[in-house]
Amino acid sequence: MMKTSISFALATAVSFAFASTAFAAPPTKTGTTAKGSVLTDSKGMTLYTFDKDADGKSACNGPCATNWPVLKAEASDKAEGGYTIISRDDGSKQWAYKGKPLYTFAKDQKAGDITGDGFLNGAWHLAQP
């Protein structure tokens, strides 16, 4: 009887462990702004895409990445659904959605701010779900 209970408990624990990894949370959330729904980081800050990025590669490095901080991916993160992980020029990892690398904007002060939309002659856009 005791052996069966331990086996059942172990099987249950293992299935929960697999379930948590199989259904990893996406790296973004959805927020609401004056221009509608947008993707946000975990703090609710608006995410953006950049027209100069191509083929899953970021063109925003150096001073650009200071103004447009990347949505960093950790080594343990896994691509899922429309989300992929790209390698940056400095070797770090960045989240991308539908092939477009994701960034926040340094001048956005609070969740819902969208001051980066249309920046640089329209090259920066709100990332939309």
Short mmCIF file of N, CA, C and O in Angstrom, two decimals:
data_model
loop_
_atom_site.label_atom_id
_atom_site.label_comp_id
_atom_site.label_asym_id
_atom_site.label_seq_id
_atom_site.Cartn_x
_atom_site.Cartn_y
_atom_site.Cartn_z
N MET A 1 0.83 -1.20 0.00
CA MET A 1 0.00 0.00 0.00
C MET A 1 0.87 1.25 0.00
O MET A 1 0.63 2.16 -0.76
N MET A 2 1.88 1.30 0.87
CA MET A 2 2.76 2.45 0.98
C MET A 2 3.51 2.68 -0.34
O MET A 2 3.66 3.79 -0.79
N LYS A 3 3.97 1.58 -0.96
CA LYS A 3 4.73 1.67 -2.21
C LYS A 3 3.87 2.29 -3.32
O LYS A 3 4.34 3.11 -4.09
N THR A 4 2.59 1.93 -3.37
CA THR A 4 1.68 2.47 -4.38
C THR A 4 1.49 3.98 -4.18
O THR A 4 1.51 4.74 -5.13
N SER A 5 1.34 4.42 -2.94
CA SER A 5 1.17 5.85 -2.66
C SER A 5 2.40 6.64 -3.06
O SER A 5 2.28 7.72 -3.64
N ILE A 6 3.58 6.10 -2.78
CA ILE A 6 4.82 6.79 -3.14
C ILE A 6 4.96 6.85 -4.65
O ILE A 6 5.28 7.89 -5.22
N SER A 7 4.65 5.75 -5.33
CA SER A 7 4.72 5.73 -6.80
C SER A 7 3.75 6.74 -7.40
O SER A 7 4.09 7.47 -8.33
N PHE A 8 2.54 6.80 -6.85
CA PHE A 8 1.54 7.75 -7.35
C PHE A 8 2.01 9.19 -7.12
O PHE A 8 1.92 10.03 -8.01
N ALA A 9 2.52 9.46 -5.94
CA ALA A 9 3.00 10.81 -5.62
C ALA A 9 4.15 11.21 -6.54
O ALA A 9 4.21 12.33 -7.04
N LEU A 10 5.06 10.28 -6.79
CA LEU A 10 6.19 10.55 -7.67
C LEU A 10 5.71 10.79 -9.10
O LEU A 10 6.14 11.74 -9.75
N ALA A 11 4.80 9.98 -9.59
CA ALA A 11 4.26 10.15 -10.94
C ALA A 11 3.55 11.49 -11.07
O ALA A 11 3.68 12.19 -12.09
N THR A 12 2.81 11.87 -10.05
CA THR A 12 2.11 13.16 -10.06
C THR A 12 3.10 14.32 -10.10
O THR A 12 2.95 15.25 -10.88
N ALA A 13 4.15 14.24 -9.27
CA ALA A 13 5.16 15.30 -9.23
C ALA A 13 5.86 15.43 -10.58
O ALA A 13 6.08 16.54 -11.08
N VAL A 14 6.20 14.29 -11.19
CA VAL A 14 6.86 14.31 -12.49
C VAL A 14 5.94 14.92 -13.55
O VAL A 14 6.36 15.74 -14.36
N SER A 15 4.67 14.57 -13.54
CA SER A 15 3.75 15.12 -14.55
C SER A 15 3.59 16.63 -14.37
O SER A 15 3.51 17.36 -15.35
N PHE A 16 3.58 17.11 -13.13
CA PHE A 16 3.50 18.56 -12.92
C PHE A 16 4.77 19.25 -13.41
O PHE A 16 4.72 20.33 -13.98
N ALA A 17 5.91 18.62 -13.19
CA ALA A 17 7.18 19.21 -13.64
C ALA A 17 7.18 19.34 -15.16
O ALA A 17 7.57 20.36 -15.71
N PHE A 18 6.73 18.30 -15.86
CA PHE A 18 6.68 18.36 -17.32
C PHE A 18 5.63 19.37 -17.80
O PHE A 18 5.85 20.08 -18.75
N ALA A 19 4.51 19.44 -17.11
CA ALA A 19 3.46 20.38 -17.51
C ALA A 19 3.95 21.82 -17.40
O ALA A 19 3.67 22.63 -18.27
N SER A 20 4.72 22.13 -16.37
CA SER A 20 5.18 23.51 -16.21
C SER A 20 6.18 23.90 -17.30
O SER A 20 6.21 25.04 -17.72
N THR A 21 6.98 22.96 -17.78
CA THR A 21 7.92 23.30 -18.83
C THR A 21 7.25 23.28 -20.19
O THR A 21 7.60 24.04 -21.06
N ALA A 22 6.26 22.44 -20.37
CA ALA A 22 5.59 22.35 -21.66
C ALA A 22 4.74 23.60 -21.93
O ALA A 22 4.53 23.96 -23.07
N PHE A 23 4.26 24.22 -20.88
CA PHE A 23 3.41 25.40 -21.04
C PHE A 23 4.09 26.63 -20.46
O PHE A 23 3.55 27.31 -19.61
N ALA A 24 5.29 26.90 -20.90
CA ALA A 24 6.03 28.07 -20.42
C ALA A 24 5.27 29.34 -20.80
O ALA A 24 4.67 29.41 -21.87
N ALA A 25 5.30 30.31 -19.94
CA ALA A 25 4.62 31.57 -20.22
C ALA A 25 5.34 32.32 -21.34
O ALA A 25 6.56 32.26 -21.43
N PRO A 26 4.59 33.00 -22.19
CA PRO A 26 5.26 33.80 -23.23
C PRO A 26 6.09 34.91 -22.58
O PRO A 26 5.81 35.30 -21.44
N PRO A 27 7.08 35.42 -23.30
CA PRO A 27 7.96 36.43 -22.72
C PRO A 27 7.33 37.82 -22.64
O PRO A 27 7.94 38.74 -22.13
N THR A 28 6.13 37.96 -23.16
CA THR A 28 5.46 39.27 -23.15
C THR A 28 4.07 39.14 -22.55
O THR A 28 3.55 38.05 -22.37
N LYS A 29 3.50 40.29 -22.28
CA LYS A 29 2.11 40.40 -21.86
C LYS A 29 1.41 41.30 -22.87
O LYS A 29 2.05 41.86 -23.75
N THR A 30 0.11 41.47 -22.72
CA THR A 30 -0.62 42.40 -23.58
C THR A 30 -1.10 43.54 -22.72
O THR A 30 -1.66 43.32 -21.64
N GLY A 31 -0.85 44.76 -23.19
CA GLY A 31 -1.29 45.96 -22.47
C GLY A 31 -2.16 46.82 -23.37
O GLY A 31 -2.25 46.58 -24.57
N THR A 32 -2.78 47.81 -22.77
CA THR A 32 -3.64 48.72 -23.52
C THR A 32 -3.05 50.12 -23.49
O THR A 32 -2.62 50.60 -22.45
N THR A 33 -3.00 50.75 -24.67
CA THR A 33 -2.49 52.12 -24.78
C THR A 33 -3.53 52.96 -25.50
O THR A 33 -4.57 52.46 -25.93
N ALA A 34 -3.22 54.23 -25.69
CA ALA A 34 -4.11 55.13 -26.43
C ALA A 34 -4.29 54.67 -27.88
O ALA A 34 -5.26 55.04 -28.53
N LYS A 35 -3.36 53.84 -28.37
CA LYS A 35 -3.45 53.34 -29.75
C LYS A 35 -3.88 51.87 -29.79
O LYS A 35 -3.69 51.21 -30.80
N GLY A 36 -4.45 51.36 -28.71
CA GLY A 36 -4.94 49.99 -28.69
C GLY A 36 -4.01 49.03 -27.98
O GLY A 36 -3.14 49.42 -27.22
N SER A 37 -4.20 47.75 -28.27
CA SER A 37 -3.43 46.69 -27.61
C SER A 37 -2.00 46.64 -28.13
O SER A 37 -1.77 46.77 -29.33
N VAL A 38 -1.07 46.43 -27.20
CA VAL A 38 0.35 46.30 -27.55
C VAL A 38 0.96 45.18 -26.72
O VAL A 38 0.42 44.79 -25.69
N LEU A 39 2.08 44.69 -27.19
CA LEU A 39 2.87 43.75 -26.38
C LEU A 39 3.66 44.57 -25.37
O LEU A 39 4.13 45.66 -25.68
N THR A 40 3.80 44.03 -24.16
CA THR A 40 4.58 44.70 -23.12
C THR A 40 5.55 43.70 -22.50
O THR A 40 5.38 42.49 -22.64
N ASP A 41 6.55 44.25 -21.79
CA ASP A 41 7.43 43.38 -21.02
C ASP A 41 6.74 43.01 -19.71
O ASP A 41 5.57 43.38 -19.50
N SER A 42 7.41 42.31 -18.85
CA SER A 42 6.80 41.85 -17.59
C SER A 42 6.40 42.99 -16.67
O SER A 42 5.55 42.82 -15.80
N LYS A 43 6.99 44.18 -16.86
CA LYS A 43 6.65 45.35 -16.04
C LYS A 43 5.54 46.19 -16.66
O LYS A 43 5.19 47.25 -16.14
N GLY A 44 5.03 45.76 -17.82
CA GLY A 44 3.96 46.51 -18.48
C GLY A 44 4.46 47.61 -19.41
O GLY A 44 3.67 48.40 -19.92
N MET A 45 5.78 47.66 -19.63
CA MET A 45 6.33 48.68 -20.53
C MET A 45 6.14 48.26 -21.99
O MET A 45 6.35 47.10 -22.35
N THR A 46 5.73 49.21 -22.80
CA THR A 46 5.44 48.97 -24.21
C THR A 46 6.67 48.43 -24.94
O THR A 46 7.78 48.90 -24.73
N LEU A 47 6.43 47.47 -25.83
CA LEU A 47 7.48 46.92 -26.67
C LEU A 47 7.34 47.46 -28.09
O LEU A 47 6.23 47.77 -28.54
N TYR A 48 8.48 47.57 -28.76
CA TYR A 48 8.55 48.14 -30.11
C TYR A 48 9.32 47.23 -31.06
O TYR A 48 10.11 46.41 -30.62
N THR A 49 9.08 47.46 -32.35
CA THR A 49 9.87 46.82 -33.41
C THR A 49 10.52 47.91 -34.24
O THR A 49 10.08 49.07 -34.23
N PHE A 50 11.59 47.54 -34.96
CA PHE A 50 12.41 48.49 -35.71
C PHE A 50 12.48 48.05 -37.17
O PHE A 50 12.86 46.92 -37.47
N ASP A 51 12.11 48.96 -38.09
CA ASP A 51 12.08 48.64 -39.52
C ASP A 51 13.43 48.20 -40.09
O ASP A 51 13.48 47.47 -41.07
N LYS A 52 14.52 48.65 -39.48
CA LYS A 52 15.84 48.32 -40.02
C LYS A 52 16.31 46.92 -39.65
O LYS A 52 17.31 46.44 -40.18
N ASP A 53 15.59 46.25 -38.74
CA ASP A 53 15.89 44.86 -38.42
C ASP A 53 15.43 43.99 -39.58
O ASP A 53 14.36 44.23 -40.15
N ALA A 54 16.23 42.98 -39.94
CA ALA A 54 15.85 42.10 -41.05
C ALA A 54 16.28 40.67 -40.77
O ALA A 54 17.32 40.43 -40.15
N ASP A 55 15.47 39.75 -41.23
CA ASP A 55 15.78 38.32 -41.13
C ASP A 55 16.15 37.88 -39.72
O ASP A 55 17.12 37.15 -39.52
N GLY A 56 15.41 38.36 -38.72
CA GLY A 56 15.66 37.95 -37.35
C GLY A 56 16.98 38.44 -36.79
O GLY A 56 17.51 37.86 -35.86
N LYS A 57 17.50 39.53 -37.34
CA LYS A 57 18.77 40.10 -36.86
C LYS A 57 18.52 41.54 -36.44
O LYS A 57 17.89 42.30 -37.16
N SER A 58 19.05 41.92 -35.28
CA SER A 58 18.89 43.28 -34.78
C SER A 58 19.90 44.22 -35.44
O SER A 58 21.09 43.91 -35.52
N ALA A 59 19.41 45.37 -35.90
CA ALA A 59 20.27 46.42 -36.44
C ALA A 59 20.50 47.51 -35.40
O ALA A 59 21.11 48.53 -35.68
N CYS A 60 19.98 47.30 -34.19
CA CYS A 60 20.06 48.29 -33.12
C CYS A 60 21.10 47.85 -32.10
O CYS A 60 20.83 47.01 -31.24
N ASN A 61 22.30 48.42 -32.22
CA ASN A 61 23.42 48.08 -31.33
C ASN A 61 24.05 49.36 -30.80
O ASN A 61 23.73 50.45 -31.27
N GLY A 62 24.96 49.24 -29.85
CA GLY A 62 25.66 50.41 -29.31
C GLY A 62 24.71 51.43 -28.73
O GLY A 62 23.82 51.09 -27.96
N PRO A 63 24.88 52.73 -29.13
CA PRO A 63 24.03 53.79 -28.60
C PRO A 63 22.54 53.55 -28.87
O PRO A 63 21.70 53.90 -28.07
N CYS A 64 22.24 52.93 -29.99
CA CYS A 64 20.84 52.62 -30.30
C CYS A 64 20.25 51.73 -29.21
O CYS A 64 19.15 51.97 -28.72
N ALA A 65 20.99 50.70 -28.79
CA ALA A 65 20.49 49.77 -27.78
C ALA A 65 20.43 50.41 -26.39
O ALA A 65 19.76 49.89 -25.51
N THR A 66 21.12 51.53 -26.20
CA THR A 66 21.00 52.27 -24.94
C THR A 66 19.65 52.97 -24.89
O THR A 66 18.97 52.97 -23.87
N ASN A 67 19.24 53.56 -26.02
CA ASN A 67 17.94 54.24 -26.11
C ASN A 67 16.78 53.25 -26.26
O ASN A 67 15.66 53.56 -25.88
N TRP A 68 17.08 52.10 -26.86
CA TRP A 68 16.06 51.08 -27.13
C TRP A 68 16.52 49.76 -26.49
O TRP A 68 17.00 48.87 -27.18
N PRO A 69 16.39 49.64 -25.16
CA PRO A 69 16.83 48.41 -24.49
C PRO A 69 16.11 47.18 -25.04
O PRO A 69 14.90 47.21 -25.28
N VAL A 70 16.88 46.13 -25.25
CA VAL A 70 16.32 44.91 -25.84
C VAL A 70 15.51 44.13 -24.80
O VAL A 70 15.76 44.24 -23.60
N LEU A 71 14.55 43.35 -25.29
CA LEU A 71 13.84 42.41 -24.42
C LEU A 71 14.73 41.17 -24.36
O LEU A 71 14.74 40.34 -25.27
N LYS A 72 15.51 41.09 -23.28
CA LYS A 72 16.53 40.04 -23.14
C LYS A 72 15.90 38.68 -22.94
O LYS A 72 14.91 38.54 -22.23
N ALA A 73 16.54 37.69 -23.56
CA ALA A 73 16.17 36.29 -23.34
C ALA A 73 17.30 35.65 -22.55
O ALA A 73 18.47 35.98 -22.75
N GLU A 74 16.95 34.77 -21.66
CA GLU A 74 17.93 34.05 -20.85
C GLU A 74 18.30 32.74 -21.53
O GLU A 74 17.56 32.23 -22.36
N ALA A 75 19.44 32.19 -21.15
CA ALA A 75 19.91 30.93 -21.75
C ALA A 75 18.89 29.81 -21.57
O ALA A 75 18.76 28.93 -22.42
N SER A 76 18.14 29.85 -20.48
CA SER A 76 17.16 28.79 -20.19
C SER A 76 15.84 28.98 -20.93
O SER A 76 15.00 28.08 -20.94
N ASP A 77 15.63 30.15 -21.54
CA ASP A 77 14.37 30.41 -22.26
C ASP A 77 14.28 29.56 -23.52
O ASP A 77 15.29 29.24 -24.14
N LYS A 78 13.06 29.22 -23.90
CA LYS A 78 12.81 28.41 -25.09
C LYS A 78 11.83 29.15 -26.01
O LYS A 78 10.84 29.70 -25.55
N ALA A 79 12.13 29.13 -27.31
CA ALA A 79 11.23 29.72 -28.30
C ALA A 79 9.94 28.91 -28.33
O ALA A 79 9.96 27.69 -28.17
N GLU A 80 8.81 29.62 -28.51
CA GLU A 80 7.52 28.95 -28.52
C GLU A 80 6.50 29.82 -29.24
O GLU A 80 6.51 31.05 -29.09
N GLY A 81 5.61 29.19 -29.99
CA GLY A 81 4.57 29.93 -30.69
C GLY A 81 5.20 30.91 -31.67
O GLY A 81 6.12 30.56 -32.40
N GLY A 82 4.76 32.16 -31.65
CA GLY A 82 5.32 33.19 -32.54
C GLY A 82 6.61 33.79 -32.02
O GLY A 82 7.17 34.68 -32.64
N TYR A 83 7.08 33.32 -30.86
CA TYR A 83 8.28 33.88 -30.23
C TYR A 83 9.52 33.09 -30.60
O TYR A 83 9.53 31.86 -30.55
N THR A 84 10.58 33.80 -30.96
CA THR A 84 11.87 33.20 -31.23
C THR A 84 12.93 33.95 -30.44
O THR A 84 12.66 35.03 -29.90
N ILE A 85 14.10 33.37 -30.37
CA ILE A 85 15.23 34.01 -29.67
C ILE A 85 16.33 34.21 -30.70
O ILE A 85 16.71 33.28 -31.40
N ILE A 86 16.81 35.45 -30.80
CA ILE A 86 17.88 35.77 -31.74
C ILE A 86 19.17 36.04 -30.98
O ILE A 86 19.15 36.39 -29.80
N SER A 87 20.29 35.90 -31.68
CA SER A 87 21.60 36.24 -31.11
C SER A 87 21.97 37.64 -31.56
O SER A 87 21.84 37.96 -32.75
N ARG A 88 22.42 38.45 -30.63
CA ARG A 88 22.83 39.82 -30.92
C ARG A 88 24.32 39.87 -31.25
O ARG A 88 25.05 38.92 -30.97
N ASP A 89 24.76 40.98 -31.81
CA ASP A 89 26.18 41.15 -32.17
C ASP A 89 27.10 40.95 -30.97
O ASP A 89 28.23 40.48 -31.13
N ASP A 90 26.64 41.31 -29.75
CA ASP A 90 27.48 41.17 -28.56
C ASP A 90 27.39 39.77 -27.93
O ASP A 90 27.97 39.52 -26.88
N GLY A 91 26.66 38.87 -28.58
CA GLY A 91 26.52 37.51 -28.08
C GLY A 91 25.35 37.28 -27.15
O GLY A 91 25.04 36.14 -26.82
N SER A 92 24.69 38.35 -26.71
CA SER A 92 23.53 38.19 -25.84
C SER A 92 22.34 37.72 -26.66
O SER A 92 22.38 37.69 -27.89
N LYS A 93 21.27 37.33 -25.96
CA LYS A 93 20.07 36.82 -26.61
C LYS A 93 18.92 37.81 -26.45
O LYS A 93 18.82 38.50 -25.43
N GLN A 94 18.07 37.86 -27.46
CA GLN A 94 16.94 38.80 -27.47
C GLN A 94 15.70 38.09 -27.99
O GLN A 94 15.77 37.29 -28.92
N TRP A 95 14.56 38.42 -27.38
CA TRP A 95 13.28 37.89 -27.86
C TRP A 95 12.84 38.60 -29.13
O TRP A 95 13.05 39.80 -29.28
N ALA A 96 12.22 37.84 -30.01
CA ALA A 96 11.61 38.38 -31.22
C ALA A 96 10.20 37.81 -31.32
O ALA A 96 9.93 36.70 -30.83
N TYR A 97 9.30 38.59 -31.92
CA TYR A 97 7.92 38.13 -32.12
C TYR A 97 7.62 38.18 -33.61
O TYR A 97 7.80 39.23 -34.24
N LYS A 98 7.22 37.05 -34.15
CA LYS A 98 6.96 36.93 -35.59
C LYS A 98 8.16 37.42 -36.40
O LYS A 98 8.02 38.14 -37.39
N GLY A 99 9.37 37.07 -35.91
CA GLY A 99 10.60 37.41 -36.61
C GLY A 99 11.15 38.80 -36.35
O GLY A 99 12.22 39.14 -36.82
N LYS A 100 10.43 39.62 -35.57
CA LYS A 100 10.86 41.00 -35.32
C LYS A 100 11.40 41.13 -33.90
O LYS A 100 10.66 40.91 -32.94
N PRO A 101 12.69 41.50 -33.75
CA PRO A 101 13.26 41.70 -32.41
C PRO A 101 12.45 42.74 -31.62
O PRO A 101 11.92 43.69 -32.20
N LEU A 102 12.36 42.54 -30.31
CA LEU A 102 11.55 43.40 -29.43
C LEU A 102 12.42 44.27 -28.53
O LEU A 102 13.43 43.81 -27.99
N TYR A 103 11.97 45.53 -28.36
CA TYR A 103 12.68 46.53 -27.57
C TYR A 103 11.70 47.33 -26.72
O TYR A 103 10.54 47.49 -27.08
N THR A 104 12.20 47.90 -25.62
CA THR A 104 11.47 48.95 -24.91
C THR A 104 12.09 50.28 -25.35
O THR A 104 13.05 50.29 -26.12
N PHE A 105 11.55 51.41 -24.87
CA PHE A 105 12.10 52.72 -25.20
C PHE A 105 12.49 53.42 -23.91
O PHE A 105 11.67 53.53 -22.99
N ALA A 106 13.72 53.89 -23.82
CA ALA A 106 14.25 54.48 -22.59
C ALA A 106 13.44 55.69 -22.12
O ALA A 106 13.40 55.97 -20.92
N LYS A 107 12.78 56.39 -23.02
CA LYS A 107 12.04 57.59 -22.64
C LYS A 107 10.61 57.32 -22.17
O LYS A 107 9.95 58.22 -21.67
N ASP A 108 10.13 56.08 -22.34
CA ASP A 108 8.83 55.73 -21.76
C ASP A 108 9.02 55.68 -20.24
O ASP A 108 9.95 55.02 -19.75
N GLN A 109 8.16 56.37 -19.51
CA GLN A 109 8.30 56.47 -18.06
C GLN A 109 7.46 55.48 -17.27
O GLN A 109 7.82 55.06 -16.20
N LYS A 110 6.29 55.12 -17.83
CA LYS A 110 5.37 54.25 -17.10
C LYS A 110 4.63 53.33 -18.07
O LYS A 110 4.62 53.58 -19.28
N ALA A 111 4.04 52.30 -17.51
CA ALA A 111 3.25 51.37 -18.32
C ALA A 111 2.20 52.15 -19.11
O ALA A 111 1.59 53.08 -18.59
N GLY A 112 2.04 51.82 -20.38
CA GLY A 112 1.07 52.51 -21.24
C GLY A 112 1.66 53.63 -22.06
O GLY A 112 1.06 54.09 -23.02
N ASP A 113 2.88 54.11 -21.70
CA ASP A 113 3.54 55.15 -22.51
C ASP A 113 3.91 54.57 -23.87
O ASP A 113 4.32 53.41 -23.97
N ILE A 114 3.76 55.40 -24.91
CA ILE A 114 4.07 54.96 -26.27
C ILE A 114 4.85 56.05 -27.01
O ILE A 114 4.68 56.26 -28.19
N THR A 115 5.76 56.72 -26.28
CA THR A 115 6.47 57.86 -26.87
C THR A 115 7.42 57.47 -28.00
O THR A 115 7.84 58.31 -28.78
N GLY A 116 7.77 56.19 -28.10
CA GLY A 116 8.68 55.75 -29.15
C GLY A 116 7.99 55.45 -30.48
O GLY A 116 8.66 55.28 -31.50
N ASP A 117 6.66 55.37 -30.48
CA ASP A 117 5.94 55.02 -31.71
C ASP A 117 6.16 56.09 -32.78
O ASP A 117 5.91 57.27 -32.55
N GLY A 118 6.65 55.68 -33.94
CA GLY A 118 6.89 56.60 -35.05
C GLY A 118 8.24 57.30 -35.00
O GLY A 118 8.57 58.08 -35.89
N PHE A 119 9.04 57.01 -33.98
CA PHE A 119 10.35 57.64 -33.82
C PHE A 119 11.25 57.34 -35.02
O PHE A 119 11.08 56.34 -35.69
N LEU A 120 12.21 58.19 -35.28
CA LEU A 120 13.18 58.05 -36.37
C LEU A 120 12.47 57.94 -37.73
O LEU A 120 12.59 56.96 -38.44
N ASN A 121 11.70 58.97 -38.03
CA ASN A 121 10.96 59.04 -39.30
C ASN A 121 10.07 57.82 -39.53
O ASN A 121 9.96 57.33 -40.65
N GLY A 122 9.47 57.33 -38.45
CA GLY A 122 8.52 56.24 -38.57
C GLY A 122 9.13 54.85 -38.57
O GLY A 122 8.45 53.87 -38.86
N ALA A 123 10.42 54.72 -38.24
CA ALA A 123 11.09 53.42 -38.28
C ALA A 123 10.76 52.53 -37.07
O ALA A 123 10.93 51.32 -37.13
N TRP A 124 10.28 53.14 -35.97
CA TRP A 124 9.92 52.39 -34.77
C TRP A 124 8.41 52.28 -34.66
O TRP A 124 7.69 53.25 -34.87
N HIS A 125 7.95 51.07 -34.32
CA HIS A 125 6.51 50.79 -34.26
C HIS A 125 6.13 50.06 -32.97
O HIS A 125 6.95 49.31 -32.43
N LEU A 126 4.89 50.25 -32.56
CA LEU A 126 4.37 49.49 -31.45
C LEU A 126 4.34 48.01 -31.83
O LEU A 126 3.92 47.68 -32.95
N ALA A 127 4.78 47.16 -30.96
CA ALA A 127 4.67 45.71 -31.19
C ALA A 127 3.25 45.30 -30.82
O ALA A 127 2.83 45.51 -29.69
N GLN A 128 2.53 44.77 -31.77
CA GLN A 128 1.12 44.42 -31.52
C GLN A 128 0.91 42.92 -31.54
O GLN A 128 1.55 42.21 -32.31
N PRO A 129 0.00 42.48 -30.64
CA PRO A 129 -0.25 41.03 -30.55
C PRO A 129 -0.92 40.49 -31.82
O PRO A 129 -1.45 41.20 -32.60
#
